[in-house]
mmCIF file of C-alpha atoms (C1' of nucleotides) in Angstrom:
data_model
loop_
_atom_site.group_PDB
_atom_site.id
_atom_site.type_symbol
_atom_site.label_atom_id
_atom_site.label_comp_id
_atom_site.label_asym_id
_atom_site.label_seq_id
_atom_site.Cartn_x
_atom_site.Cartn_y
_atom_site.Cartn_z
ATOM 1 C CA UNK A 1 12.110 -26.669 -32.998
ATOM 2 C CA UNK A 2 10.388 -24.208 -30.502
ATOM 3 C CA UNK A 3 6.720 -24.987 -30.849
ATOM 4 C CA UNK A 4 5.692 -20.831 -31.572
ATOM 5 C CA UNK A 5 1.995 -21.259 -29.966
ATOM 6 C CA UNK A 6 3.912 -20.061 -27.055
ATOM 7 C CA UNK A 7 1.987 -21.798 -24.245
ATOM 8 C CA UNK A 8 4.115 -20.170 -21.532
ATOM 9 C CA UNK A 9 3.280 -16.209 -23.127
ATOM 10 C CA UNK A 10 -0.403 -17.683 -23.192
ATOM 11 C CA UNK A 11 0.253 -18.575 -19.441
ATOM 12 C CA UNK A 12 2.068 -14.977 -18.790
ATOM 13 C CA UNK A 13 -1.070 -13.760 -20.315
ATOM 14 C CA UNK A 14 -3.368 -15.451 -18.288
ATOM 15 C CA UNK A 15 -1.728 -14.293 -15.259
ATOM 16 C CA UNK A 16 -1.172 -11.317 -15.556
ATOM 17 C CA UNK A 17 -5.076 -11.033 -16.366
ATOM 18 C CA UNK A 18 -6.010 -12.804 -13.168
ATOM 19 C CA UNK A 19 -3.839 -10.248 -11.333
ATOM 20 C CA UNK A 20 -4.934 -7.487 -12.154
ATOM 21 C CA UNK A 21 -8.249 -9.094 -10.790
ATOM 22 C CA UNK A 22 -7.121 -10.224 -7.440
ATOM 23 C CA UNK A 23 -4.273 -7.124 -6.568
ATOM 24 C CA UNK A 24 -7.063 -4.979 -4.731
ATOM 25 C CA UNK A 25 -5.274 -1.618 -4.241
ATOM 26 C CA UNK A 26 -8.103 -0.531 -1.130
ATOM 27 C CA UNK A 27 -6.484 -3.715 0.510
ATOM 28 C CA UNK A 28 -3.129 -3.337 0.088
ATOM 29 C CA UNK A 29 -3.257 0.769 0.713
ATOM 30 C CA UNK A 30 -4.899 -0.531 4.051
ATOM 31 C CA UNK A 31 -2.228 -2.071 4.982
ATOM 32 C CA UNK A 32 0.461 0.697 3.867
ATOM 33 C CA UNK A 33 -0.050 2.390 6.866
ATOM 34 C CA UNK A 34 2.072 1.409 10.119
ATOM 35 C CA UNK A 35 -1.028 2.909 12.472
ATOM 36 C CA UNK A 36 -3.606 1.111 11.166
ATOM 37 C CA UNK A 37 -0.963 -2.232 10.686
ATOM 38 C CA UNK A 38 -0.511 -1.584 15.046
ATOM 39 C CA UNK A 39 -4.504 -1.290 15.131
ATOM 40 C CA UNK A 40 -4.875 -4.247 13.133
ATOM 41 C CA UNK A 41 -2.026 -5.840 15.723
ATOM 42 C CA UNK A 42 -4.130 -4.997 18.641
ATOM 43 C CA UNK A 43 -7.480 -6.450 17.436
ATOM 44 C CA UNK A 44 -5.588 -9.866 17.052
ATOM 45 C CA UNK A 45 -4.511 -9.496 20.733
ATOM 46 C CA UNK A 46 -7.444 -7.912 22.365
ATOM 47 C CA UNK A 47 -10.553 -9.108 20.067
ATOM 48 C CA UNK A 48 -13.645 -6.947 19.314
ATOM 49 C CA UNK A 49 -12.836 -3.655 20.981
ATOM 50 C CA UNK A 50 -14.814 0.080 20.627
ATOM 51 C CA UNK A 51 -12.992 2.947 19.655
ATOM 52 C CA UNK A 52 -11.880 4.751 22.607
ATOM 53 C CA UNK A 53 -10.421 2.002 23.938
ATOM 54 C CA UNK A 54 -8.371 1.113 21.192
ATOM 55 C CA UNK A 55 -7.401 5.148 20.974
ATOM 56 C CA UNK A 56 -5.930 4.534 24.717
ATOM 57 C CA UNK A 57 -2.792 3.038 23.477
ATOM 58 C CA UNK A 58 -1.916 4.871 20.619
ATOM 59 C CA UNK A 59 -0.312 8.613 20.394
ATOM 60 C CA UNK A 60 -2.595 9.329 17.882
ATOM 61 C CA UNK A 61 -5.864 10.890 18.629
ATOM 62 C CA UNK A 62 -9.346 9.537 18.974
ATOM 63 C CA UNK A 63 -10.522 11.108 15.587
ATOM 64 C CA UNK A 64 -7.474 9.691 13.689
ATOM 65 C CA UNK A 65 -7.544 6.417 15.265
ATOM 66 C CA UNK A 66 -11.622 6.263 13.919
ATOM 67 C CA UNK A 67 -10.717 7.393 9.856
ATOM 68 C CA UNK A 68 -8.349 4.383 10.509
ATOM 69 C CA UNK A 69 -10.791 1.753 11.529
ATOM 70 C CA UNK A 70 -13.032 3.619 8.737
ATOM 71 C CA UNK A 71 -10.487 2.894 5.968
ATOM 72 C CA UNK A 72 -9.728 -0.664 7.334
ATOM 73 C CA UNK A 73 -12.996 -1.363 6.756
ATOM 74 C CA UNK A 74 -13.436 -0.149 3.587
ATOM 75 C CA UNK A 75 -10.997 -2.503 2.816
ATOM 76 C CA UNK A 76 -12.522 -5.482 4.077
ATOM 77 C CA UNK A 77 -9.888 -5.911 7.374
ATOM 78 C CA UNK A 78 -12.267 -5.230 9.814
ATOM 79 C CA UNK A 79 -16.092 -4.907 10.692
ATOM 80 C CA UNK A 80 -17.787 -3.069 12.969
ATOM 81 C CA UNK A 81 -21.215 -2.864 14.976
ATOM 82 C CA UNK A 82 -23.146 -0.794 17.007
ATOM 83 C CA UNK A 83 -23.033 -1.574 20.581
ATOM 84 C CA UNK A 84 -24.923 1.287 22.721
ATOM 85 C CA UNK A 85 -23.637 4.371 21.933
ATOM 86 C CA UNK A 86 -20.189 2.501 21.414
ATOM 87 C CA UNK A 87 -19.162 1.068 18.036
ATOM 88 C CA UNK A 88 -16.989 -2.349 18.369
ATOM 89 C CA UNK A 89 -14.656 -2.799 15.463
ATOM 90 C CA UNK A 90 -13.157 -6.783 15.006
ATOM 91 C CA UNK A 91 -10.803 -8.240 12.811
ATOM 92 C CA UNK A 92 -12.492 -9.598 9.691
ATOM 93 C CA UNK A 93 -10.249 -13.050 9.863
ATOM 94 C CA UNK A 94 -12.164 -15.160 6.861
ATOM 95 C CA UNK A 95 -12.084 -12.240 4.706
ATOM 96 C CA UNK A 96 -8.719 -11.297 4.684
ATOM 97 C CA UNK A 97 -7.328 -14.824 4.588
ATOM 98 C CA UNK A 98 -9.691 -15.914 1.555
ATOM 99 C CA UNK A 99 -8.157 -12.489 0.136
ATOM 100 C CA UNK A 100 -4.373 -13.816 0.571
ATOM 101 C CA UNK A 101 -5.196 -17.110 -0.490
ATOM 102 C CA UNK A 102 -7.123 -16.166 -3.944
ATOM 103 C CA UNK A 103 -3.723 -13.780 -4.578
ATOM 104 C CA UNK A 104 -1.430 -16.677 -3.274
ATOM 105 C CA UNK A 105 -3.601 -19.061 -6.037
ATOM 106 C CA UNK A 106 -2.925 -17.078 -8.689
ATOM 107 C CA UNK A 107 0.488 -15.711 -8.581
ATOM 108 C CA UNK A 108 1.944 -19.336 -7.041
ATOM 109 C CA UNK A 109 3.081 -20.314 -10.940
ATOM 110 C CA UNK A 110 4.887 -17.277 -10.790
ATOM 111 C CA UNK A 111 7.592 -19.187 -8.657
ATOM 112 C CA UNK A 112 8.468 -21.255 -11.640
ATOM 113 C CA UNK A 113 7.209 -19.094 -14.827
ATOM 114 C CA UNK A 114 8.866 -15.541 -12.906
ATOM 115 C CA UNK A 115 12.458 -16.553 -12.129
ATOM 116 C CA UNK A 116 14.892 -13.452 -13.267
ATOM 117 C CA UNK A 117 16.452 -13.812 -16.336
ATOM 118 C CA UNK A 118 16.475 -17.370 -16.777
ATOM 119 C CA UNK A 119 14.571 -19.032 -20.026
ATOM 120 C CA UNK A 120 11.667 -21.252 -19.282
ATOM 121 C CA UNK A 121 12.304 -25.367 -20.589
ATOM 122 C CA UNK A 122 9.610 -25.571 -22.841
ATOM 123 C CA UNK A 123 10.473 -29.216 -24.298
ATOM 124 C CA UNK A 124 9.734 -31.086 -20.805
ATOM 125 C CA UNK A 125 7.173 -28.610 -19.775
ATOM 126 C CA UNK A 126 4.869 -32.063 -19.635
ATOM 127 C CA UNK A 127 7.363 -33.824 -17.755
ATOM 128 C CA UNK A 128 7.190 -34.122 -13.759
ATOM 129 C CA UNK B 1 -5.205 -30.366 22.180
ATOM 130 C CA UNK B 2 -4.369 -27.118 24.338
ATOM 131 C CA UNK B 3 -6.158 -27.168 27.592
ATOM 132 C CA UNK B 4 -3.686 -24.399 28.881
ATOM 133 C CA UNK B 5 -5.671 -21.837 30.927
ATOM 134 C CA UNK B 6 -5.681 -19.314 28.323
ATOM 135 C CA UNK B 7 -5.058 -20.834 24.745
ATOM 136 C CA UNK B 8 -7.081 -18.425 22.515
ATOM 137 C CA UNK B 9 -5.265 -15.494 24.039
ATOM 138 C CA UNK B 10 -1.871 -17.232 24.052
ATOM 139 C CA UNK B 11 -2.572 -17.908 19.998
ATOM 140 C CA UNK B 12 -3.888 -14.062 19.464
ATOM 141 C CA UNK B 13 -0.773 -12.881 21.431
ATOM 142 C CA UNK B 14 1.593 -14.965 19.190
ATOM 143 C CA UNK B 15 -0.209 -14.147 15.824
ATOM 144 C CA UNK B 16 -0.021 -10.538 16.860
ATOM 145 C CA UNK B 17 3.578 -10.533 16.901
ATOM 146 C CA UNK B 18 4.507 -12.907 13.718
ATOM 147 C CA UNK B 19 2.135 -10.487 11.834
ATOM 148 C CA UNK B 20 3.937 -7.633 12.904
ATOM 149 C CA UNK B 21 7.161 -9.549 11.411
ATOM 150 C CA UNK B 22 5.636 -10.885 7.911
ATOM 151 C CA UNK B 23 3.693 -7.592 7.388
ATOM 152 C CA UNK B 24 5.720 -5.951 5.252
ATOM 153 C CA UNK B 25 4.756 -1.945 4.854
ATOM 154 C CA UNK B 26 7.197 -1.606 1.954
ATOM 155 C CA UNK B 27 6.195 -4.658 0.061
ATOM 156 C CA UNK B 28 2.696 -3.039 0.127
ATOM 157 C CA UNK B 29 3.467 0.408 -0.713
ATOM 158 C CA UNK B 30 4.931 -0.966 -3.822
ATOM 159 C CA UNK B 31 1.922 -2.837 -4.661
ATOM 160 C CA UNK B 32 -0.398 0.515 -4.037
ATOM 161 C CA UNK B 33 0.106 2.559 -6.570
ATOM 162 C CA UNK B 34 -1.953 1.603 -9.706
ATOM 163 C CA UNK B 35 1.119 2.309 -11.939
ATOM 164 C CA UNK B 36 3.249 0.006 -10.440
ATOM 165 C CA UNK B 37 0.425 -2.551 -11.199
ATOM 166 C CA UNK B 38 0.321 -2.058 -14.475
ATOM 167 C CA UNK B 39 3.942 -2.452 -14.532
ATOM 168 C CA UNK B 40 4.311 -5.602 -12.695
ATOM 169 C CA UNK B 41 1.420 -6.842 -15.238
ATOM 170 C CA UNK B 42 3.665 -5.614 -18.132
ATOM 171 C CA UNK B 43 6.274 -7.942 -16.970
ATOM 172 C CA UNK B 44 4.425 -10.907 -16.087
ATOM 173 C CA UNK B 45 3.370 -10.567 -20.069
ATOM 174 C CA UNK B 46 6.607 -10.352 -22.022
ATOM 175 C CA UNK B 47 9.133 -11.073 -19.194
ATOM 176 C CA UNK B 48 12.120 -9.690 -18.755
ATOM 177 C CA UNK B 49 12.754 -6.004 -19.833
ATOM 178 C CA UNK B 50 14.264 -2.200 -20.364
ATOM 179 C CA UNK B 51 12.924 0.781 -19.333
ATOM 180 C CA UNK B 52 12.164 2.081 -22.479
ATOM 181 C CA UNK B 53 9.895 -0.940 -23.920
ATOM 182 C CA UNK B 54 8.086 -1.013 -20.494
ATOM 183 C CA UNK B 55 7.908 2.743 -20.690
ATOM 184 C CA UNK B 56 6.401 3.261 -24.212
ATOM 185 C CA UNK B 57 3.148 1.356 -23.481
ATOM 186 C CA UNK B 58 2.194 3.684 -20.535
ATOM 187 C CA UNK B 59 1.375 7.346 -20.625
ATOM 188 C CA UNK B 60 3.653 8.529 -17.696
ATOM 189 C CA UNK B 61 7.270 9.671 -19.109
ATOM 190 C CA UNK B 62 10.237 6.864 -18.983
ATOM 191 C CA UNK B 63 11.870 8.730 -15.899
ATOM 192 C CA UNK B 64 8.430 8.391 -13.550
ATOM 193 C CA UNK B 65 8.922 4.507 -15.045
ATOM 194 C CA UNK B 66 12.341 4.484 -14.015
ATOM 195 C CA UNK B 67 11.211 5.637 -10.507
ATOM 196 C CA UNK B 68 8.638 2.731 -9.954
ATOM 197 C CA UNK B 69 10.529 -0.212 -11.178
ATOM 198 C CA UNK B 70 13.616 1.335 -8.384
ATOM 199 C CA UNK B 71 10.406 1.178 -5.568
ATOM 200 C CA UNK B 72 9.704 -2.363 -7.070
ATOM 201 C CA UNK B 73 12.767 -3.611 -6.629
ATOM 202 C CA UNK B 74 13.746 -2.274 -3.255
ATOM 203 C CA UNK B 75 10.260 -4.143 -2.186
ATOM 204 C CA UNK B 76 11.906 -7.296 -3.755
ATOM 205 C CA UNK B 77 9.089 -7.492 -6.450
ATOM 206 C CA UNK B 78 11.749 -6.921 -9.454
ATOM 207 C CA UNK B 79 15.251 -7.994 -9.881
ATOM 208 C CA UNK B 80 17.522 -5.843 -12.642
ATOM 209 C CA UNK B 81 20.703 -6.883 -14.581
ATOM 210 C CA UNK B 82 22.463 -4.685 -16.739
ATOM 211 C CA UNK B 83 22.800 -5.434 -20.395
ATOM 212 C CA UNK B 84 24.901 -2.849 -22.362
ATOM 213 C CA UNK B 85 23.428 0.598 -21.944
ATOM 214 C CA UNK B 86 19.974 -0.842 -21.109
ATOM 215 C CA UNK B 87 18.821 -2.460 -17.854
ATOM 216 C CA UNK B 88 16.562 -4.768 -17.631
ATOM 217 C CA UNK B 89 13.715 -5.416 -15.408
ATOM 218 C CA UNK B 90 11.800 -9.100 -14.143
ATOM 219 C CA UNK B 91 9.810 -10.209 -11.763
ATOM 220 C CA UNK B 92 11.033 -12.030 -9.101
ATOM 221 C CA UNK B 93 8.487 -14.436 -8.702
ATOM 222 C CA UNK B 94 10.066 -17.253 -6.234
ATOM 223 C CA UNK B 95 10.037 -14.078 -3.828
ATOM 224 C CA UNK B 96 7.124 -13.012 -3.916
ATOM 225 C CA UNK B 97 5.374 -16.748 -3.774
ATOM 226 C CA UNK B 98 7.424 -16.739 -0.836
ATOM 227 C CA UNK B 99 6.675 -13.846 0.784
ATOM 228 C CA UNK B 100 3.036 -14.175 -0.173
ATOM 229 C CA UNK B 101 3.047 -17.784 1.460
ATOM 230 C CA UNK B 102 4.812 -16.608 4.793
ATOM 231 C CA UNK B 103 1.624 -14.063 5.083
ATOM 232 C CA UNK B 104 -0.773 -16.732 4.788
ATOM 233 C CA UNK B 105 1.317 -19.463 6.964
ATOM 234 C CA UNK B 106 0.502 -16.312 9.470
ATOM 235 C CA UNK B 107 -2.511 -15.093 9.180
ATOM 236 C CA UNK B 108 -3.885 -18.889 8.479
ATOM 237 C CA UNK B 109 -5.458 -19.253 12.450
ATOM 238 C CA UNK B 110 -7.452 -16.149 11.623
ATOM 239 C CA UNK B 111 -9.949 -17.467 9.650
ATOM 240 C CA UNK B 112 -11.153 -19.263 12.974
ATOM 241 C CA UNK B 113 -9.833 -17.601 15.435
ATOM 242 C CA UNK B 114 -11.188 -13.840 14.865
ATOM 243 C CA UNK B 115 -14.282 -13.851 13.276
ATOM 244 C CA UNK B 116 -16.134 -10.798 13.399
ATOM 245 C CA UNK B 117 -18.438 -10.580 17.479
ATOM 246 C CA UNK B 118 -18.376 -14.617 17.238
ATOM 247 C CA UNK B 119 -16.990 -16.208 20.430
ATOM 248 C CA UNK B 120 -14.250 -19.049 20.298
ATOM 249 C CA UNK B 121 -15.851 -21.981 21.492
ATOM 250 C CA UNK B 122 -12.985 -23.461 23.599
ATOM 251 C CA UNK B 123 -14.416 -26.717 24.889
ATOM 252 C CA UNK B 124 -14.990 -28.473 21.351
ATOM 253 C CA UNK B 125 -11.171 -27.170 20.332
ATOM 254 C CA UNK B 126 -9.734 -30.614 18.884
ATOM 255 C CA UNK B 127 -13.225 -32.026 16.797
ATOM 256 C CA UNK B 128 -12.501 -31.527 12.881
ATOM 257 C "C1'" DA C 1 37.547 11.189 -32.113
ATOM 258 C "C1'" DG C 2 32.185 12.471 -32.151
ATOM 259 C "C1'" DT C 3 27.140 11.216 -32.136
ATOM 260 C "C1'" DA C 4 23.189 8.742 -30.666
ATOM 261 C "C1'" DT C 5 20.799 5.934 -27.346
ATOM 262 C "C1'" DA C 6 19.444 4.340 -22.608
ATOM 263 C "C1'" DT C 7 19.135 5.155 -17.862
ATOM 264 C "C1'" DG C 8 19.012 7.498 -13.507
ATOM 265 C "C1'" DT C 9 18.686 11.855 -10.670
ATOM 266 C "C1'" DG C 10 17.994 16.854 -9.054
ATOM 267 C "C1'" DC C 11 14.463 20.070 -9.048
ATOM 268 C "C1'" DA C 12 9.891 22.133 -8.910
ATOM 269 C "C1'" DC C 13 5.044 21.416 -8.692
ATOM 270 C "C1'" DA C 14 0.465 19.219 -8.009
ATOM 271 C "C1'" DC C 15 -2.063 16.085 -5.515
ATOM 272 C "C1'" DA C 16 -3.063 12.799 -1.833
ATOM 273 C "C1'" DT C 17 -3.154 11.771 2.938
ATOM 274 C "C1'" DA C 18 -2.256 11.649 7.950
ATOM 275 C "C1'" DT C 19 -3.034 14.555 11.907
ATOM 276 C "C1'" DG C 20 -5.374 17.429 15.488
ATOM 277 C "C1'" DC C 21 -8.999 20.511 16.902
ATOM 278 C "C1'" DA C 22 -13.743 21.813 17.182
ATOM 279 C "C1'" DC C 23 -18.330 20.641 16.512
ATOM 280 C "C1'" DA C 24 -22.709 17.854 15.641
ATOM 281 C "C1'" DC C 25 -25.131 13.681 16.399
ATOM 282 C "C1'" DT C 26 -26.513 9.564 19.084
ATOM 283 C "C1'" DT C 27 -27.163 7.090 23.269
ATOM 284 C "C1'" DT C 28 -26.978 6.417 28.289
ATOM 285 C "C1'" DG C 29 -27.795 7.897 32.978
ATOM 286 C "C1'" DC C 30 -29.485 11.469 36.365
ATOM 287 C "C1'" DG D 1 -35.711 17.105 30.124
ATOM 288 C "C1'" DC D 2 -30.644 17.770 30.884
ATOM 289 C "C1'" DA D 3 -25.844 16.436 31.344
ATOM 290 C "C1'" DA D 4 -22.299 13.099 30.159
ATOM 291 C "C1'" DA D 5 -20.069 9.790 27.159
ATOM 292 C "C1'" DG D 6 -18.875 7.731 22.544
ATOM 293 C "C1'" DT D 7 -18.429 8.353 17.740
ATOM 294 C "C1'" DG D 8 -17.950 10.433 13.276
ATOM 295 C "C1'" DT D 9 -17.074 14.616 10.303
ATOM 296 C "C1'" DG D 10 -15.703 19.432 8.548
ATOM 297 C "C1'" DC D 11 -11.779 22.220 8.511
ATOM 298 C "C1'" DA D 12 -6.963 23.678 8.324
ATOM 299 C "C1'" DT D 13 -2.199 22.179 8.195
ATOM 300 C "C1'" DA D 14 2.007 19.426 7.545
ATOM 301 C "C1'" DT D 15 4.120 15.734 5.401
ATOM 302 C "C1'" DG D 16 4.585 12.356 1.759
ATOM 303 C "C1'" DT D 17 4.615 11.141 -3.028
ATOM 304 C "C1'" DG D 18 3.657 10.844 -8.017
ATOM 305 C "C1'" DT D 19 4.787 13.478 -12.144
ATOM 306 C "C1'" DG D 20 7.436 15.894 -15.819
ATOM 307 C "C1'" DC D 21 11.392 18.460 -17.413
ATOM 308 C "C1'" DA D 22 16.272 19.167 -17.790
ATOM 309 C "C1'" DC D 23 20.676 17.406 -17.138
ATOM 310 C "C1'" DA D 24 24.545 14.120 -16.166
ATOM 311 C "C1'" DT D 25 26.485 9.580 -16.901
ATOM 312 C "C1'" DA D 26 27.366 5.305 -19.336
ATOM 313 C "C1'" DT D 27 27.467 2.576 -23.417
ATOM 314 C "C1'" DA D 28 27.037 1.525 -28.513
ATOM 315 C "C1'" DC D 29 27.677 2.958 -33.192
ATOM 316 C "C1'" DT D 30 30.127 5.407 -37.264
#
DNA sequence: AGTATATGTGCACACATATGCACACTTTGC
DNA sequence: GCAAAGTGTGCATATGTGTGCACATATACT
């Protein structure tokens, strides 16, 4: 009686595809970090800021505190430009939240399809 | 409308601190490391399973596996039951919808509020 | 009983990374 | 032109972590 196409594995399948696609390991490594997570915090609070004076309230030196903003970056988190012989760093807002959205898209069937150890109803899969 | 006499600030300020809250450094270290990827794509495949299956698909030895799925579940990506001698392993997907969806509740105001050296224009706040 | 299977953990090792110091480069001001 | 300020990078070091092997524990099978 179990119709064996299996459209839930092909829907396992198809998202665990579109994962792998949209689980950016730069971004999430960018965030791993509890420096660059209170840098991140103070470019929400302050807006675009250069590096020394972001350096000011951290422990961590100036040369640290500038990989950082290099590997946010890199990431996508932040963006940077030339200002004088400073270099203003701001929080790249549209970016990261299209980022979270796009993963939120396709992992959001995973709240019904994922659930531990208990078997998916596929007779009144059509069914609202 | 929010005529206050510092409203952008005020929202920065307050979206500084519920990031510092939803941000969570473990959830992302989990989701780092390409193994653990793979892993979690494993799962999302077949669904729920033991070590050993999970193991004898991937080139690192069953132990390493046994490692990552213990990091995945104290980051509340996995939930485990034990089944005889085995244990088994599955995603726990209405958590991580969750905590995916509690970033982006967050993080939401961003994608106006700090783009990259573009000034808030605060008289035109309440026009769609 | 004993044997086989499945899982987790202690240990050692290799690799990655965060950190601080010194230096080079660029730009501003005298 | 020269000094000062801001930034990024090479280097060495300390800490963290992924990896594999061996072993201990728990459970199933004969």
């Amino acid at each position: 009686m179990k119709n064996d196409n299996t459209p839930v594995n092909a829907e396992r399948l198809a998202i665990a595809q579109e994962v792998k696609a949209v689980l950016d390991t730069e971004f999430f490594t960018a965030l791993c970090e509890p420096v660059r997570v209170d840098i991140i915090r103070r470019l929400i609070s302050v807006g675009a800021c250069d590096v020394k004076t972001i350096a000011q309230g951290m422990s961590q030196d100036r040369s640290v505190i500038s990989r950082h903003l290099a590997t946010l970056e890199r990431a996508g988190i932040t963006a940077s430009r030339k200002s004088g012989r400073r270099v203003e760093y701001d929080i790249n807002g549209p970016d990261i939240v299209t980022k979270v959205s796009d993963i939120l898209k396709v992992i959001a069937p995973m709240a019904q399809l994922c659930v531990p150890f208990k078997a998916v109803d596929q007779s009144k899969e059509g069914v609202a």
